[in-house]
Structures are given as structure tokens and as C-alpha cells.
Amino acid sequence: MPSRERAGSFFEAARQAYRREQGIARVGGYRFGFAAYLSTELGDAEPTLALTAAWEAIKAVHEIAAHRDSGTDFEQYIGCAIAACARTMPATA
């Protein structure tokens, strides 16, 4: 699978993890946290350096957006990342 598709899949997993976190928060259930839900969404993904870097980066963005009243819309950020991954890049010579 090309790296752009892997990145898109990662961001989609992050979106689903965030939605799960938000859904549980709305009903007042016990929350394990974004990282736990992301781990569940990723399943048995091979722990590569790229995945570890993406994992740490998305956790940092989630922290800034969700817990520090920054006005950042985390789901919009994820949506933009997914859209960017879906674009085809022109060939360069």
C-alpha cells in the first residue's frame, strides 16, 4: 500500500477514535482516552518508526485541540489531513 494510502488510513482511524471518545463523553461513560481508542482503531498495525512518529504527532494535536481551549477543531484538522492524502500529486521531473 502506498504511503499516501497508509497515511489516509491512519487519519481515518484517528477520526474514528475521536468520534468514539466524543460519543462516550456525551453519554457520560468511562473514557479510556484518545490514545486507547486510536490503538483499537489501528488494530494490529506494525509498529514502524513512521507509525510511531505519526502516533506522537496526532496525540499532540489532539491535546492542543481538545484540552487547551485553543479553538482548534480536531475533526476539521483530521478531515483536512484525509483530503490531502486523497489528492494525487503531480509527477516531478
JSON list of C-alpha atoms in Angstrom, two decimals:
[
{"chain": "A", "resi": 1, "resn": "MET", "atom": "CA", "xyz": [0.00, 0.00, 0.00]},
{"chain": "A", "resi": 2, "resn": "PRO", "atom": "CA", "xyz": [1.47, 3.39, -0.98]},
{"chain": "A", "resi": 3, "resn": "SER", "atom": "CA", "xyz": [2.44, 5.67, 1.88]},
{"chain": "A", "resi": 4, "resn": "ARG", "atom": "CA", "xyz": [-0.30, 8.20, 0.99]},
{"chain": "A", "resi": 5, "resn": "GLU", "atom": "CA", "xyz": [-2.94, 5.49, 1.40]},
{"chain": "A", "resi": 6, "resn": "ARG", "atom": "CA", "xyz": [-1.39, 4.37, 4.70]},
{"chain": "A", "resi": 7, "resn": "ALA", "atom": "CA", "xyz": [-1.45, 7.96, 5.92]},
{"chain": "A", "resi": 8, "resn": "GLY", "atom": "CA", "xyz": [-5.09, 8.31, 4.89]},
{"chain": "A", "resi": 9, "resn": "SER", "atom": "CA", "xyz": [-5.95, 5.11, 6.76]},
{"chain": "A", "resi": 10, "resn": "PHE", "atom": "CA", "xyz": [-4.12, 6.39, 9.83]},
{"chain": "A", "resi": 11, "resn": "PHE", "atom": "CA", "xyz": [-6.02, 9.68, 9.81]},
{"chain": "A", "resi": 12, "resn": "GLU", "atom": "CA", "xyz": [-9.32, 7.85, 9.30]},
{"chain": "A", "resi": 13, "resn": "ALA", "atom": "CA", "xyz": [-8.51, 5.71, 12.35]},
{"chain": "A", "resi": 14, "resn": "ALA", "atom": "CA", "xyz": [-7.78, 8.92, 14.27]},
{"chain": "A", "resi": 15, "resn": "ARG", "atom": "CA", "xyz": [-11.15, 10.35, 13.19]},
{"chain": "A", "resi": 16, "resn": "GLN", "atom": "CA", "xyz": [-12.99, 7.23, 14.33]},
{"chain": "A", "resi": 17, "resn": "ALA", "atom": "CA", "xyz": [-11.09, 7.25, 17.65]},
{"chain": "A", "resi": 18, "resn": "TYR", "atom": "CA", "xyz": [-12.01, 10.89, 18.21]},
{"chain": "A", "resi": 19, "resn": "ARG", "atom": "CA", "xyz": [-15.67, 10.25, 17.38]},
{"chain": "A", "resi": 20, "resn": "ARG", "atom": "CA", "xyz": [-15.71, 7.35, 19.80]},
{"chain": "A", "resi": 21, "resn": "GLU", "atom": "CA", "xyz": [-14.13, 9.50, 22.50]},
{"chain": "A", "resi": 22, "resn": "GLN", "atom": "CA", "xyz": [-16.69, 12.26, 21.91]},
{"chain": "A", "resi": 23, "resn": "GLY", "atom": "CA", "xyz": [-19.62, 9.83, 21.85]},
{"chain": "A", "resi": 24, "resn": "ILE", "atom": "CA", "xyz": [-18.65, 8.32, 25.17]},
{"chain": "A", "resi": 25, "resn": "ALA", "atom": "CA", "xyz": [-18.16, 11.79, 26.66]},
{"chain": "A", "resi": 26, "resn": "ARG", "atom": "CA", "xyz": [-21.69, 12.79, 25.55]},
{"chain": "A", "resi": 27, "resn": "VAL", "atom": "CA", "xyz": [-23.30, 9.87, 27.36]},
{"chain": "A", "resi": 28, "resn": "GLY", "atom": "CA", "xyz": [-21.10, 10.25, 30.41]},
{"chain": "A", "resi": 29, "resn": "GLY", "atom": "CA", "xyz": [-19.44, 6.85, 30.12]},
{"chain": "A", "resi": 30, "resn": "TYR", "atom": "CA", "xyz": [-15.99, 5.94, 31.35]},
{"chain": "A", "resi": 31, "resn": "ARG", "atom": "CA", "xyz": [-13.36, 7.27, 28.94]},
{"chain": "A", "resi": 32, "resn": "PHE", "atom": "CA", "xyz": [-10.11, 5.45, 28.33]},
{"chain": "A", "resi": 33, "resn": "GLY", "atom": "CA", "xyz": [-8.72, 8.34, 26.30]},
{"chain": "A", "resi": 34, "resn": "PHE", "atom": "CA", "xyz": [-7.92, 9.12, 22.72]},
{"chain": "A", "resi": 35, "resn": "ALA", "atom": "CA", "xyz": [-4.72, 7.04, 22.59]},
{"chain": "A", "resi": 36, "resn": "ALA", "atom": "CA", "xyz": [-6.58, 3.90, 23.72]},
{"chain": "A", "resi": 37, "resn": "TYR", "atom": "CA", "xyz": [-9.30, 4.39, 21.11]},
{"chain": "A", "resi": 38, "resn": "LEU", "atom": "CA", "xyz": [-6.70, 5.08, 18.41]},
{"chain": "A", "resi": 39, "resn": "SER", "atom": "CA", "xyz": [-4.90, 1.87, 19.32]},
{"chain": "A", "resi": 40, "resn": "THR", "atom": "CA", "xyz": [-8.17, -0.04, 18.96]},
{"chain": "A", "resi": 41, "resn": "GLU", "atom": "CA", "xyz": [-8.88, 1.57, 15.58]},
{"chain": "A", "resi": 42, "resn": "LEU", "atom": "CA", "xyz": [-5.39, 0.79, 14.26]},
{"chain": "A", "resi": 43, "resn": "GLY", "atom": "CA", "xyz": [-5.64, -2.85, 15.29]},
{"chain": "A", "resi": 44, "resn": "ASP", "atom": "CA", "xyz": [-2.50, -4.87, 14.70]},
{"chain": "A", "resi": 45, "resn": "ALA", "atom": "CA", "xyz": [-0.62, -2.24, 12.70]},
{"chain": "A", "resi": 46, "resn": "GLU", "atom": "CA", "xyz": [3.09, -2.97, 12.54]},
{"chain": "A", "resi": 47, "resn": "PRO", "atom": "CA", "xyz": [4.93, -0.56, 14.89]},
{"chain": "A", "resi": 48, "resn": "THR", "atom": "CA", "xyz": [7.26, 1.22, 12.49]},
{"chain": "A", "resi": 49, "resn": "LEU", "atom": "CA", "xyz": [9.20, 4.44, 13.05]},
{"chain": "A", "resi": 50, "resn": "ALA", "atom": "CA", "xyz": [6.77, 6.27, 10.74]},
{"chain": "A", "resi": 51, "resn": "LEU", "atom": "CA", "xyz": [3.74, 4.99, 12.66]},
{"chain": "A", "resi": 52, "resn": "THR", "atom": "CA", "xyz": [5.32, 5.91, 15.99]},
{"chain": "A", "resi": 53, "resn": "ALA", "atom": "CA", "xyz": [6.06, 9.43, 14.74]},
{"chain": "A", "resi": 54, "resn": "ALA", "atom": "CA", "xyz": [2.52, 9.82, 13.40]},
{"chain": "A", "resi": 55, "resn": "TRP", "atom": "CA", "xyz": [1.11, 8.45, 16.68]},
{"chain": "A", "resi": 56, "resn": "GLU", "atom": "CA", "xyz": [3.00, 11.00, 18.77]},
{"chain": "A", "resi": 57, "resn": "ALA", "atom": "CA", "xyz": [2.15, 13.86, 16.42]},
{"chain": "A", "resi": 58, "resn": "ILE", "atom": "CA", "xyz": [-1.58, 13.11, 16.36]},
{"chain": "A", "resi": 59, "resn": "LYS", "atom": "CA", "xyz": [-1.66, 12.79, 20.15]},
{"chain": "A", "resi": 60, "resn": "ALA", "atom": "CA", "xyz": [-0.02, 16.23, 20.44]},
{"chain": "A", "resi": 61, "resn": "VAL", "atom": "CA", "xyz": [-2.51, 17.83, 18.04]},
{"chain": "A", "resi": 62, "resn": "HIS", "atom": "CA", "xyz": [-5.38, 16.15, 19.91]},
{"chain": "A", "resi": 63, "resn": "GLU", "atom": "CA", "xyz": [-4.05, 17.50, 23.20]},
{"chain": "A", "resi": 64, "resn": "ILE", "atom": "CA", "xyz": [-3.80, 21.04, 21.85]},
{"chain": "A", "resi": 65, "resn": "ALA", "atom": "CA", "xyz": [-7.21, 20.93, 20.17]},
{"chain": "A", "resi": 66, "resn": "ALA", "atom": "CA", "xyz": [-9.22, 19.10, 22.77]},
{"chain": "A", "resi": 67, "resn": "HIS", "atom": "CA", "xyz": [-7.81, 20.10, 26.10]},
{"chain": "A", "resi": 68, "resn": "ARG", "atom": "CA", "xyz": [-6.37, 23.56, 25.97]},
{"chain": "A", "resi": 69, "resn": "ASP", "atom": "CA", "xyz": [-9.28, 25.67, 24.68]},
{"chain": "A", "resi": 70, "resn": "SER", "atom": "CA", "xyz": [-7.30, 26.63, 21.61]},
{"chain": "A", "resi": 71, "resn": "GLY", "atom": "CA", "xyz": [-10.36, 26.93, 19.41]},
{"chain": "A", "resi": 72, "resn": "THR", "atom": "CA", "xyz": [-8.89, 24.26, 17.14]},
{"chain": "A", "resi": 73, "resn": "ASP", "atom": "CA", "xyz": [-11.41, 21.86, 15.63]},
{"chain": "A", "resi": 74, "resn": "PHE", "atom": "CA", "xyz": [-9.68, 18.48, 15.81]},
{"chain": "A", "resi": 75, "resn": "GLU", "atom": "CA", "xyz": [-12.15, 16.76, 13.50]},
{"chain": "A", "resi": 76, "resn": "GLN", "atom": "CA", "xyz": [-11.70, 19.51, 10.91]},
{"chain": "A", "resi": 77, "resn": "TYR", "atom": "CA", "xyz": [-7.93, 19.04, 11.16]},
{"chain": "A", "resi": 78, "resn": "ILE", "atom": "CA", "xyz": [-8.37, 15.30, 10.56]},
{"chain": "A", "resi": 79, "resn": "GLY", "atom": "CA", "xyz": [-10.72, 15.96, 7.65]},
{"chain": "A", "resi": 80, "resn": "CYS", "atom": "CA", "xyz": [-8.15, 18.23, 6.01]},
{"chain": "A", "resi": 81, "resn": "ALA", "atom": "CA", "xyz": [-5.43, 15.61, 6.50]},
{"chain": "A", "resi": 82, "resn": "ILE", "atom": "CA", "xyz": [-7.60, 12.90, 4.91]},
{"chain": "A", "resi": 83, "resn": "ALA", "atom": "CA", "xyz": [-8.42, 15.19, 1.97]},
{"chain": "A", "resi": 84, "resn": "ALA", "atom": "CA", "xyz": [-4.72, 15.95, 1.49]},
{"chain": "A", "resi": 85, "resn": "CYS", "atom": "CA", "xyz": [-3.91, 12.23, 1.46]},
{"chain": "A", "resi": 86, "resn": "ALA", "atom": "CA", "xyz": [-6.58, 11.62, -1.16]},
{"chain": "A", "resi": 87, "resn": "ARG", "atom": "CA", "xyz": [-5.15, 14.18, -3.60]},
{"chain": "A", "resi": 88, "resn": "THR", "atom": "CA", "xyz": [-2.89, 12.94, -6.33]},
{"chain": "A", "resi": 89, "resn": "MET", "atom": "CA", "xyz": [0.43, 14.67, -6.57]},
{"chain": "A", "resi": 90, "resn": "PRO", "atom": "CA", "xyz": [1.72, 15.72, -10.00]},
{"chain": "A", "resi": 91, "resn": "ALA", "atom": "CA", "xyz": [4.83, 13.93, -11.19]},
{"chain": "A", "resi": 92, "resn": "THR", "atom": "CA", "xyz": [8.01, 15.92, -10.93]},
{"chain": "A", "resi": 93, "resn": "ALA", "atom": "CA", "xyz": [10.96, 15.58, -13.24]}
]
